PDB file of C-alpha atoms in Angstrom:
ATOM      1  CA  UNK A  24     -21.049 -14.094  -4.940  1.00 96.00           C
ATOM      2  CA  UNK A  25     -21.497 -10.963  -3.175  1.00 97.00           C
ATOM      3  CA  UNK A  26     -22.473  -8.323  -5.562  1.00 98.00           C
ATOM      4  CA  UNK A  27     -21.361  -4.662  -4.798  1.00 98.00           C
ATOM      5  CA  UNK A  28     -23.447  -1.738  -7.220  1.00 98.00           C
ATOM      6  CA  UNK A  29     -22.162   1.656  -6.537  1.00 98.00           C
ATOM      7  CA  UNK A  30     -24.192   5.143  -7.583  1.00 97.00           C
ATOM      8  CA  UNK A  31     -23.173   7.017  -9.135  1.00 97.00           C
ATOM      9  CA  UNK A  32     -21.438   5.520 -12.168  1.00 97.00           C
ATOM     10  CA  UNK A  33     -20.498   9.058 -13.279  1.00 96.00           C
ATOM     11  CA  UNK A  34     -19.672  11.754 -11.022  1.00 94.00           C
ATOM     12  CA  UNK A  35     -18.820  15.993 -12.714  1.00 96.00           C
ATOM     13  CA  UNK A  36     -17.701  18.087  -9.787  1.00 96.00           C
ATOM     14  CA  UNK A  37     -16.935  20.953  -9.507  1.00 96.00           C
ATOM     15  CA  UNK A  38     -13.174  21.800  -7.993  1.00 97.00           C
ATOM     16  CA  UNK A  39     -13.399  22.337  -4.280  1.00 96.00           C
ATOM     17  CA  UNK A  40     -16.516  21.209  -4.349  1.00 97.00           C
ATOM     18  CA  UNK A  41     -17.656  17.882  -2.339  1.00 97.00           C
ATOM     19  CA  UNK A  42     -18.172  14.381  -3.965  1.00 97.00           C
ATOM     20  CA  UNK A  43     -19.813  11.396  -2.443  1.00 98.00           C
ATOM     21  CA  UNK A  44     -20.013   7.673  -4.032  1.00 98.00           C
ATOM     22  CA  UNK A  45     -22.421   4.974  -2.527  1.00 98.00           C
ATOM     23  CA  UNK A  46     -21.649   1.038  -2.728  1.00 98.00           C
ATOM     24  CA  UNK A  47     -24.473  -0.895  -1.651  1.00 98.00           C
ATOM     25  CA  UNK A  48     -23.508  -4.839  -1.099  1.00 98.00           C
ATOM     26  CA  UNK A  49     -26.218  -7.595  -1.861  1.00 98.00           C
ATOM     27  CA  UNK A  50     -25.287  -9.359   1.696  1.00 97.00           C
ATOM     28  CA  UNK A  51     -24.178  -7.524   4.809  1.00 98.00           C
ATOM     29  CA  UNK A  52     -20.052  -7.336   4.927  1.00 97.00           C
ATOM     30  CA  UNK A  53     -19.586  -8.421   8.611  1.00 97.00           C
ATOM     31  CA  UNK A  54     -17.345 -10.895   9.030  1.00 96.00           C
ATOM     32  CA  UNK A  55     -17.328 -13.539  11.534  1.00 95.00           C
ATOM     33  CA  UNK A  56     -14.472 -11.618  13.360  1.00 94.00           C
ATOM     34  CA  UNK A  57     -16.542  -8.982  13.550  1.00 96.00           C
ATOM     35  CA  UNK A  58     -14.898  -6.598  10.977  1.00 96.00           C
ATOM     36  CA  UNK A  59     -16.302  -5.472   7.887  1.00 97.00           C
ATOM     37  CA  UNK A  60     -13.935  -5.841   4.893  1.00 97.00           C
ATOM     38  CA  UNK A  61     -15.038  -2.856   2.555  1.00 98.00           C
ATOM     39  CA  UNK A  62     -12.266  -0.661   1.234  1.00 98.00           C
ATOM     40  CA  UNK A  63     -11.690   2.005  -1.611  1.00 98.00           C
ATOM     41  CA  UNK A  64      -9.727   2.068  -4.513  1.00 98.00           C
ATOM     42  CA  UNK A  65      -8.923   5.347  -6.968  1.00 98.00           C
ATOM     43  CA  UNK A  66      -7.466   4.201 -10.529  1.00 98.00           C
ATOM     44  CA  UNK A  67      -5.969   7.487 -11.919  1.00 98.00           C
ATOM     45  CA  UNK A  68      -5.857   7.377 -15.802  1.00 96.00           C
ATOM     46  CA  UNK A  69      -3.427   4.911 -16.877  1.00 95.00           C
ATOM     47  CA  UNK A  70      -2.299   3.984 -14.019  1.00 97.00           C
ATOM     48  CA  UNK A  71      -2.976   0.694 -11.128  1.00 98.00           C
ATOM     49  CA  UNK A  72      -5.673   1.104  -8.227  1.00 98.00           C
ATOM     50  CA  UNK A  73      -4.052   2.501  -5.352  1.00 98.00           C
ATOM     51  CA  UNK A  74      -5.762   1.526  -1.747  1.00 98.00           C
ATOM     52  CA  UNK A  75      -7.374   4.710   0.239  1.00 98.00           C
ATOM     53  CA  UNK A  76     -10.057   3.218   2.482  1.00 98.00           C
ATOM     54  CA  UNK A  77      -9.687   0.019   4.243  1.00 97.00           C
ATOM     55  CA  UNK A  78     -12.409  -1.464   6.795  1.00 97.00           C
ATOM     56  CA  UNK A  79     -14.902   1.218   6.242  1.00 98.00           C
ATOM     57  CA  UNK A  80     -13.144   4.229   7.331  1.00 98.00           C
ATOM     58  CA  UNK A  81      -9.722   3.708   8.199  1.00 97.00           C
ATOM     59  CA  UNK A  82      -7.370   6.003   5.607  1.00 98.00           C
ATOM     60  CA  UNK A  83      -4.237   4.108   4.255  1.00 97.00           C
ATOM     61  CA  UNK A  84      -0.669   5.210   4.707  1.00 96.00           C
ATOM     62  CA  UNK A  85      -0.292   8.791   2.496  1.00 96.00           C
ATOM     63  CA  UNK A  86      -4.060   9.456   1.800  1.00 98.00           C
ATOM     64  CA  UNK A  87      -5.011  12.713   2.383  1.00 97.00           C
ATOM     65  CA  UNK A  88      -7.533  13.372   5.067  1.00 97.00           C
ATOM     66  CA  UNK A  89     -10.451  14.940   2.738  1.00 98.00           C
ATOM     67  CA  UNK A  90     -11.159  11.448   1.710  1.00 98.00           C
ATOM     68  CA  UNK A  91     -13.526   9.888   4.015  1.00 98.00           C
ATOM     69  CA  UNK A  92     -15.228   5.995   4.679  1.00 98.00           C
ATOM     70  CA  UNK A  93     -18.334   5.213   6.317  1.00 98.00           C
ATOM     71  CA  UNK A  94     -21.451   2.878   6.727  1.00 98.00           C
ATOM     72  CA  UNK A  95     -21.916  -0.424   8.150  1.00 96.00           C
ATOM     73  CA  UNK A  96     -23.542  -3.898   6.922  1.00 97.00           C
ATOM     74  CA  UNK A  97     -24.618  -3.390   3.297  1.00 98.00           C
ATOM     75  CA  UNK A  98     -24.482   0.225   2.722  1.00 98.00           C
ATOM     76  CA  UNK A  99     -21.034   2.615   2.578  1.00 98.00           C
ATOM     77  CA  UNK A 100     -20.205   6.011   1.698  1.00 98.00           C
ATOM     78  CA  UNK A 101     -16.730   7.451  -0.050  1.00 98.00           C
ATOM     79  CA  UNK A 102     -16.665  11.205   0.091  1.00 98.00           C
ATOM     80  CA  UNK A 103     -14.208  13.820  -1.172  1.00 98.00           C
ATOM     81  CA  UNK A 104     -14.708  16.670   1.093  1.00 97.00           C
ATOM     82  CA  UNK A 105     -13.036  19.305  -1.653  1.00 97.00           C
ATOM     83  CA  UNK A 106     -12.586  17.834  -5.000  1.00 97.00           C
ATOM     84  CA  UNK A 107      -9.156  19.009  -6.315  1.00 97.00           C
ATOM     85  CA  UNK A 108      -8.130  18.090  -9.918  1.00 97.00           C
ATOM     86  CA  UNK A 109      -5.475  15.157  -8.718  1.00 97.00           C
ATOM     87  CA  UNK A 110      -8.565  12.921  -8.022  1.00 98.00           C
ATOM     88  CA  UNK A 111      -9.819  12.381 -10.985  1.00 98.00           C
ATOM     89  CA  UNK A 112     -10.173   8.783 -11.749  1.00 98.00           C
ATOM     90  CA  UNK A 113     -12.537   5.877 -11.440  1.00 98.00           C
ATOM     91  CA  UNK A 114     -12.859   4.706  -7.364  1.00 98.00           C
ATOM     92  CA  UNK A 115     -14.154   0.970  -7.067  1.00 98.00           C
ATOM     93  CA  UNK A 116     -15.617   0.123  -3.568  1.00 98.00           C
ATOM     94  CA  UNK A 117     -14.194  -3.712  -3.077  1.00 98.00           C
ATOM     95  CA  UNK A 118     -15.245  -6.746  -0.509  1.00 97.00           C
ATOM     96  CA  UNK A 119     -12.607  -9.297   1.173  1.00 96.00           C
ATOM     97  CA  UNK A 120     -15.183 -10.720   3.749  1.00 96.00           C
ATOM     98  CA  UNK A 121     -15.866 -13.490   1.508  1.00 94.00           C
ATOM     99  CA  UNK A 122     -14.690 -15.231  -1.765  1.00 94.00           C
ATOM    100  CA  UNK A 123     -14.498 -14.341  -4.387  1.00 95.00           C
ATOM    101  CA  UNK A 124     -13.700 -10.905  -3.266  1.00 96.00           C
ATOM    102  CA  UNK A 125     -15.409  -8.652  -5.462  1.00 97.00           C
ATOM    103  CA  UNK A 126     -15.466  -4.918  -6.974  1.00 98.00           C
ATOM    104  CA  UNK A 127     -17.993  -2.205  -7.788  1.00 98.00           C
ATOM    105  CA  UNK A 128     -18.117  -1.392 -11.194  1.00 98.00           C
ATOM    106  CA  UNK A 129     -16.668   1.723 -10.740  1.00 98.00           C
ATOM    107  CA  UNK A 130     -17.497   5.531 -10.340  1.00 98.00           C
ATOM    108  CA  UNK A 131     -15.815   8.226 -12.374  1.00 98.00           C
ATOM    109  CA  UNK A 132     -15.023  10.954 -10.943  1.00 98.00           C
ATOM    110  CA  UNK A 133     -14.418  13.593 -13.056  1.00 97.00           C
ATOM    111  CA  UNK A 134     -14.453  17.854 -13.238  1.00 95.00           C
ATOM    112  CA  UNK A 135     -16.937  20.172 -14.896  1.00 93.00           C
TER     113      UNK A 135
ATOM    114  CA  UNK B  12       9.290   1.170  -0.271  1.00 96.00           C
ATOM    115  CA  UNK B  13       7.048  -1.687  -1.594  1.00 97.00           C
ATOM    116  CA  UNK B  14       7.413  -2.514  -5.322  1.00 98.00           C
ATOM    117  CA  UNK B  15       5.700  -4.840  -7.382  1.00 98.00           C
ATOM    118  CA  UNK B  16       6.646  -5.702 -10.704  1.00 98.00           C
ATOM    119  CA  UNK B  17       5.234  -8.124 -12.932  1.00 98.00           C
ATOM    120  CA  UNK B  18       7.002  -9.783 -16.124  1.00 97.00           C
ATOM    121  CA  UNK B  19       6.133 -12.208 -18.493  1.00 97.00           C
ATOM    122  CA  UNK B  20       2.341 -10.810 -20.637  1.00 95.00           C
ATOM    123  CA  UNK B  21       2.163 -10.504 -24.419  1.00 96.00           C
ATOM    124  CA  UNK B  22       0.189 -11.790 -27.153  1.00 97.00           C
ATOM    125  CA  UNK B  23      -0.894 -15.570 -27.058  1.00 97.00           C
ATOM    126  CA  UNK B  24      -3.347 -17.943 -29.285  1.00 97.00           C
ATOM    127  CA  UNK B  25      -6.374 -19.197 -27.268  1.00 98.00           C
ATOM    128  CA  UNK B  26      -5.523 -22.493 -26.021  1.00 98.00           C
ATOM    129  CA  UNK B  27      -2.199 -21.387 -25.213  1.00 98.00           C
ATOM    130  CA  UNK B  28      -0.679 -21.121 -22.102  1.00 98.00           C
ATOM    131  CA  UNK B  29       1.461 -18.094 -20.405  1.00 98.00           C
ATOM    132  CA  UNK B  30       3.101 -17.700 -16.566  1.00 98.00           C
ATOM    133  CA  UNK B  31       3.487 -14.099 -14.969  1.00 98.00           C
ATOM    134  CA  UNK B  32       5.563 -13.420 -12.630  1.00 98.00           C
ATOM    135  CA  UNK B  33       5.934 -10.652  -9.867  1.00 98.00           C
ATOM    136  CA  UNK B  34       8.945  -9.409  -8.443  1.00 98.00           C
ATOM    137  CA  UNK B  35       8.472  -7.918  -5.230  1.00 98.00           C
ATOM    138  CA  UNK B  36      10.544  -5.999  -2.805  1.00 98.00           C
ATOM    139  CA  UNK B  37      10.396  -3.607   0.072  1.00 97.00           C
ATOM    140  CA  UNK B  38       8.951  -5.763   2.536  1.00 98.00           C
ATOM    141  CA  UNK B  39       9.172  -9.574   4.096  1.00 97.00           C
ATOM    142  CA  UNK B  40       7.695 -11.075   0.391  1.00 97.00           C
ATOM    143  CA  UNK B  41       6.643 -14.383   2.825  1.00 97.00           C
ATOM    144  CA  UNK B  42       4.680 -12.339   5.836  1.00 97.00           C
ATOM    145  CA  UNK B  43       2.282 -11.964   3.281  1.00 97.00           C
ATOM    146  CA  UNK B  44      -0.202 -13.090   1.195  1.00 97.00           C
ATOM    147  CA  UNK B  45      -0.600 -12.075  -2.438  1.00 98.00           C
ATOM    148  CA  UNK B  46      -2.799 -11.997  -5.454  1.00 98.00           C
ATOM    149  CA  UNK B  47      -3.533 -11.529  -8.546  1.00 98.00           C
ATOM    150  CA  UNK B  48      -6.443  -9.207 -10.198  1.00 98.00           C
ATOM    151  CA  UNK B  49      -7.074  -8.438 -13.918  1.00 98.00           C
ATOM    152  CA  UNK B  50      -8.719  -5.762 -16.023  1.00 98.00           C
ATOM    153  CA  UNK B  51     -10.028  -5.999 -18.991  1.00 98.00           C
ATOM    154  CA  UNK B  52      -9.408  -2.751 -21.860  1.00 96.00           C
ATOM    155  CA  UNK B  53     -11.986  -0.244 -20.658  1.00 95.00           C
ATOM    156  CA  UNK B  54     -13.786  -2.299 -18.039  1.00 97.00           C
ATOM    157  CA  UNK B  55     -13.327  -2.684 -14.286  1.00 97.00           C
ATOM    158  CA  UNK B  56     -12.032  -4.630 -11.948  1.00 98.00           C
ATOM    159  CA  UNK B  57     -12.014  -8.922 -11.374  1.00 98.00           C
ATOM    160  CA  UNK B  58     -10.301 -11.015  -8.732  1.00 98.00           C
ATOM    161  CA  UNK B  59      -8.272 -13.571  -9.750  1.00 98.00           C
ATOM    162  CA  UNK B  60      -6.797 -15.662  -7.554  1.00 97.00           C
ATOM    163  CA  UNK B  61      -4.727 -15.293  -4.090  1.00 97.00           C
ATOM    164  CA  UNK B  62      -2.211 -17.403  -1.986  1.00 97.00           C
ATOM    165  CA  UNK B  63      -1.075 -17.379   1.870  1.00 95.00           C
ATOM    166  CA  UNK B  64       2.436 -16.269   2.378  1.00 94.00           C
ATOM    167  CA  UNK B  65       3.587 -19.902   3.468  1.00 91.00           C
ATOM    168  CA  UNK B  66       1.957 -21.287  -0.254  1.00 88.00           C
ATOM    169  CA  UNK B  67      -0.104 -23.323   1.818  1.00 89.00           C
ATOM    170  CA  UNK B  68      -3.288 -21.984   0.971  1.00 95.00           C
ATOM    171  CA  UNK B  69      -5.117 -20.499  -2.872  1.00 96.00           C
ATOM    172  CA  UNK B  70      -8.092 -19.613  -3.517  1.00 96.00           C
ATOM    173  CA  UNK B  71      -9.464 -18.740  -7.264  1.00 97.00           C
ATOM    174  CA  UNK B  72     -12.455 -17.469  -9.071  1.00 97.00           C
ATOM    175  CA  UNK B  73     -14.699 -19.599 -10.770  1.00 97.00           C
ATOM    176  CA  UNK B  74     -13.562 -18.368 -14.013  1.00 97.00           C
ATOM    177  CA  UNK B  75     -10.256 -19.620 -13.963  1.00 98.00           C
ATOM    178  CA  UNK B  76     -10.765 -22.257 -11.577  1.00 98.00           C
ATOM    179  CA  UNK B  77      -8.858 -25.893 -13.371  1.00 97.00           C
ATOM    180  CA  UNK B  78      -7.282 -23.486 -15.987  1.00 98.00           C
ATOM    181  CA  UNK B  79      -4.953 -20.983 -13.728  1.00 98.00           C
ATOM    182  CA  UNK B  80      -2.469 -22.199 -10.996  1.00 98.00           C
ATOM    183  CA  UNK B  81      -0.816 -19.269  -8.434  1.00 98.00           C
ATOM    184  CA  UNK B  82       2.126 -19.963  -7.084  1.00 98.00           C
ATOM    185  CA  UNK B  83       5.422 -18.085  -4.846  1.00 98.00           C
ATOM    186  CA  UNK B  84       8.787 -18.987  -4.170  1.00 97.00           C
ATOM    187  CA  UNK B  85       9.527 -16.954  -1.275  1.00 97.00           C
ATOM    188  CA  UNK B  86      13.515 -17.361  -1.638  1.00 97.00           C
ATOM    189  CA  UNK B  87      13.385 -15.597  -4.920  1.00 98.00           C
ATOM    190  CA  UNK B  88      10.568 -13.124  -3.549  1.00 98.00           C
ATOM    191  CA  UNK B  89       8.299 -13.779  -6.342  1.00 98.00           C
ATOM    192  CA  UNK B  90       4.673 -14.554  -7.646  1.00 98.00           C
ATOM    193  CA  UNK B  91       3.585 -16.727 -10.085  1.00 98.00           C
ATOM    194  CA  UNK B  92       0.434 -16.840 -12.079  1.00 98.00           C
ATOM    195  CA  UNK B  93       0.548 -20.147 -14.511  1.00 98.00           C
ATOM    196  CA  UNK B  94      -2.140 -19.760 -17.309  1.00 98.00           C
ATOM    197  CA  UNK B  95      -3.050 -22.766 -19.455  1.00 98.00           C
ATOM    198  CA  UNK B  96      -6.311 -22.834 -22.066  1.00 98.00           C
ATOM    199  CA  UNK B  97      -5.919 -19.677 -22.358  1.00 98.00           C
ATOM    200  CA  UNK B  98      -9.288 -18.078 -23.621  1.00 98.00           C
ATOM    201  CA  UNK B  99     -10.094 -14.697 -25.386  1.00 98.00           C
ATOM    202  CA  UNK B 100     -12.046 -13.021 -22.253  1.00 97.00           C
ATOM    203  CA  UNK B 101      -9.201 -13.793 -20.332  1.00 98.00           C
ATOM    204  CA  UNK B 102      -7.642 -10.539 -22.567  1.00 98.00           C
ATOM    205  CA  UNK B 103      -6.747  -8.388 -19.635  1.00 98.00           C
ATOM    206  CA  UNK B 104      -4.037  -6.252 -17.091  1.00 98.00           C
ATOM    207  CA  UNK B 105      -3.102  -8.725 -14.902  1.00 98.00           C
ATOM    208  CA  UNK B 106      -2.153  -6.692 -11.518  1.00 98.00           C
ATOM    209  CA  UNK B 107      -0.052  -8.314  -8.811  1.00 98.00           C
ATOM    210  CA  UNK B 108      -0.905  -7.628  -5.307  1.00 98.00           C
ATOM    211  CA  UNK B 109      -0.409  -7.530  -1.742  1.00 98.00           C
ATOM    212  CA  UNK B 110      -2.661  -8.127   0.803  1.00 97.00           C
ATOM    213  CA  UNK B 111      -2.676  -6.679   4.064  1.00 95.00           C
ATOM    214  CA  UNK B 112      -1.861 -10.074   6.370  1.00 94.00           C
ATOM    215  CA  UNK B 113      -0.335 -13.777   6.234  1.00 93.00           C
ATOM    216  CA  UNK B 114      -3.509 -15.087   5.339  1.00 90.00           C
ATOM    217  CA  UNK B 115      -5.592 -14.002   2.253  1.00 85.00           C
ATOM    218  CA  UNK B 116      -8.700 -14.396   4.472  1.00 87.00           C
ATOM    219  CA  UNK B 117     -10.610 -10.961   5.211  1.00 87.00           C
ATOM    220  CA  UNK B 118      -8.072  -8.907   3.995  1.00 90.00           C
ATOM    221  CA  UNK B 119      -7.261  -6.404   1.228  1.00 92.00           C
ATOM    222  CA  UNK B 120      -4.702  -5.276  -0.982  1.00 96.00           C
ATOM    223  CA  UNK B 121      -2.664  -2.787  -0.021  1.00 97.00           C
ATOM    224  CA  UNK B 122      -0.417  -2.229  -2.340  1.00 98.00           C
ATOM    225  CA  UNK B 123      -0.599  -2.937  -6.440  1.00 98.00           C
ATOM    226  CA  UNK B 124       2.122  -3.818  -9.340  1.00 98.00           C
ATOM    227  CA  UNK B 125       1.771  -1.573 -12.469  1.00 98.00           C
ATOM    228  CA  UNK B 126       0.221  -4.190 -14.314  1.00 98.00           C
ATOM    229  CA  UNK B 127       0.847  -6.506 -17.457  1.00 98.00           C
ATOM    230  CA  UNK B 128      -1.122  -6.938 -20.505  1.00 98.00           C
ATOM    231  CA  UNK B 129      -2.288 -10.544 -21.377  1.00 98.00           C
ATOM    232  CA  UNK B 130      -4.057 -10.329 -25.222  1.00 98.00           C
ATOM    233  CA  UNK B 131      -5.523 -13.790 -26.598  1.00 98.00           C
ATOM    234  CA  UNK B 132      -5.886 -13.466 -30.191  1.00 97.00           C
ATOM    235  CA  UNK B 133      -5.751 -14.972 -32.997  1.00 95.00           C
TER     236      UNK B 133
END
């Protein structure tokens, strides 16, 4: 299984300040059709995941532009370019290139 | 608007057996493949299972590989998750999802069900 370890598990910011979560995969996520299936996830308290990244860096439907994907292969990058207080919540990084798909354990995100 | 709603957690013995279901609407329920992903209190997240929007293909994790069966019925719009030997780490939020294409084959979820709450106790 493709193991994804993301740093920092626990992440006090500052509002309007920047955040930036790293998920490093044990095998490159390139697919065979030449896409890389790494996406985002924020879990507010108490309530389901909700999709913001998909393939890297492309921002689903509603997300607001300060969140931003990047990386390639094994190593990706969320950042928050100014933290506001609605984003608090745990973010998983997640993998659909191969099965099982699999999640970070998660990064809370959280302000001083 | 997309909704997900799943139905049918609560308490259960291990060794028993339980069957989600999630109602979906807001979109063509057989253009796309779905899933199933579970949480267990305080920890993160674990696939479960998925299925193609024609049925035709699933796909499971090793953990409940022989012991969970995923089904639709695409006239009634709805997911299935059948659970049999039912074991006490498989205590969880059971979310219902959809994934981005027909095929649950380098995909994601886009879009997530609130969740229900499986507990095996005894």
């Amino acid at each position: 299984d493709i193991v994804l370890t993301q740093t920092p598990l626990s992440s006090p910011v500052t509002l309007g300040q920047p955040a930036s979560i790293s998920c490093r995969s044990s095998h490159s996520l390139v697919h065979s059709d030449g896409n890389t299936y790494l996406s985002w996830l924020q879990q507010r308290p108490g309530q389901p995941p909700r999709l913001l990244i998909y393939k890297i860096s492309n921002r689903f439907s509603g997300v607001p532009d300060r969140f931003s994907g990047s990386g390639a292969e094994t190593d990706f990058t969320l950042k928050i370019s100014r933290v506001e207080a609605e984003d608090v919540g745990v973010y998983y990084c997640t993998q659909a290139t191969q099965f099982p798909w699999t999640f970070g354990q998660g990064t809370k995100v959280e302000i001083k | 608007e997309v909704q997900l709603v799943e139905s049918g957690g609560g308490l259960v013995q291990p060794g028993g057996s339980l069957r989600l279901s999630c109602a979906a609407s807001g979109f063509t329920f057989s253009s796309y493949a779905m899933g199933w992903v579970r949480q267990a209190p305080g920890k993160g997240l674990e696939w479960v299972s998925a299925i193609s929007g024609s049925a035709g293909t699933t796909y499971y994790a090793d953990s409940v590989k022989g012991r969970f069966t995923i089904s639709r019925d695409n006239s009634k719009n709805t997911l299935f998750l059948q659970m049999n030997s039912l074991r006490v780490e498989d205590t969880a939020v059971y979310y219902c999802a959809k994934v981005v294409r027909s095929i649950a084959v380098a995909a994601t979820f886009d879009y997530w069900g609130q969740g229900t709450l499986i507990t095996v106790s005894s």
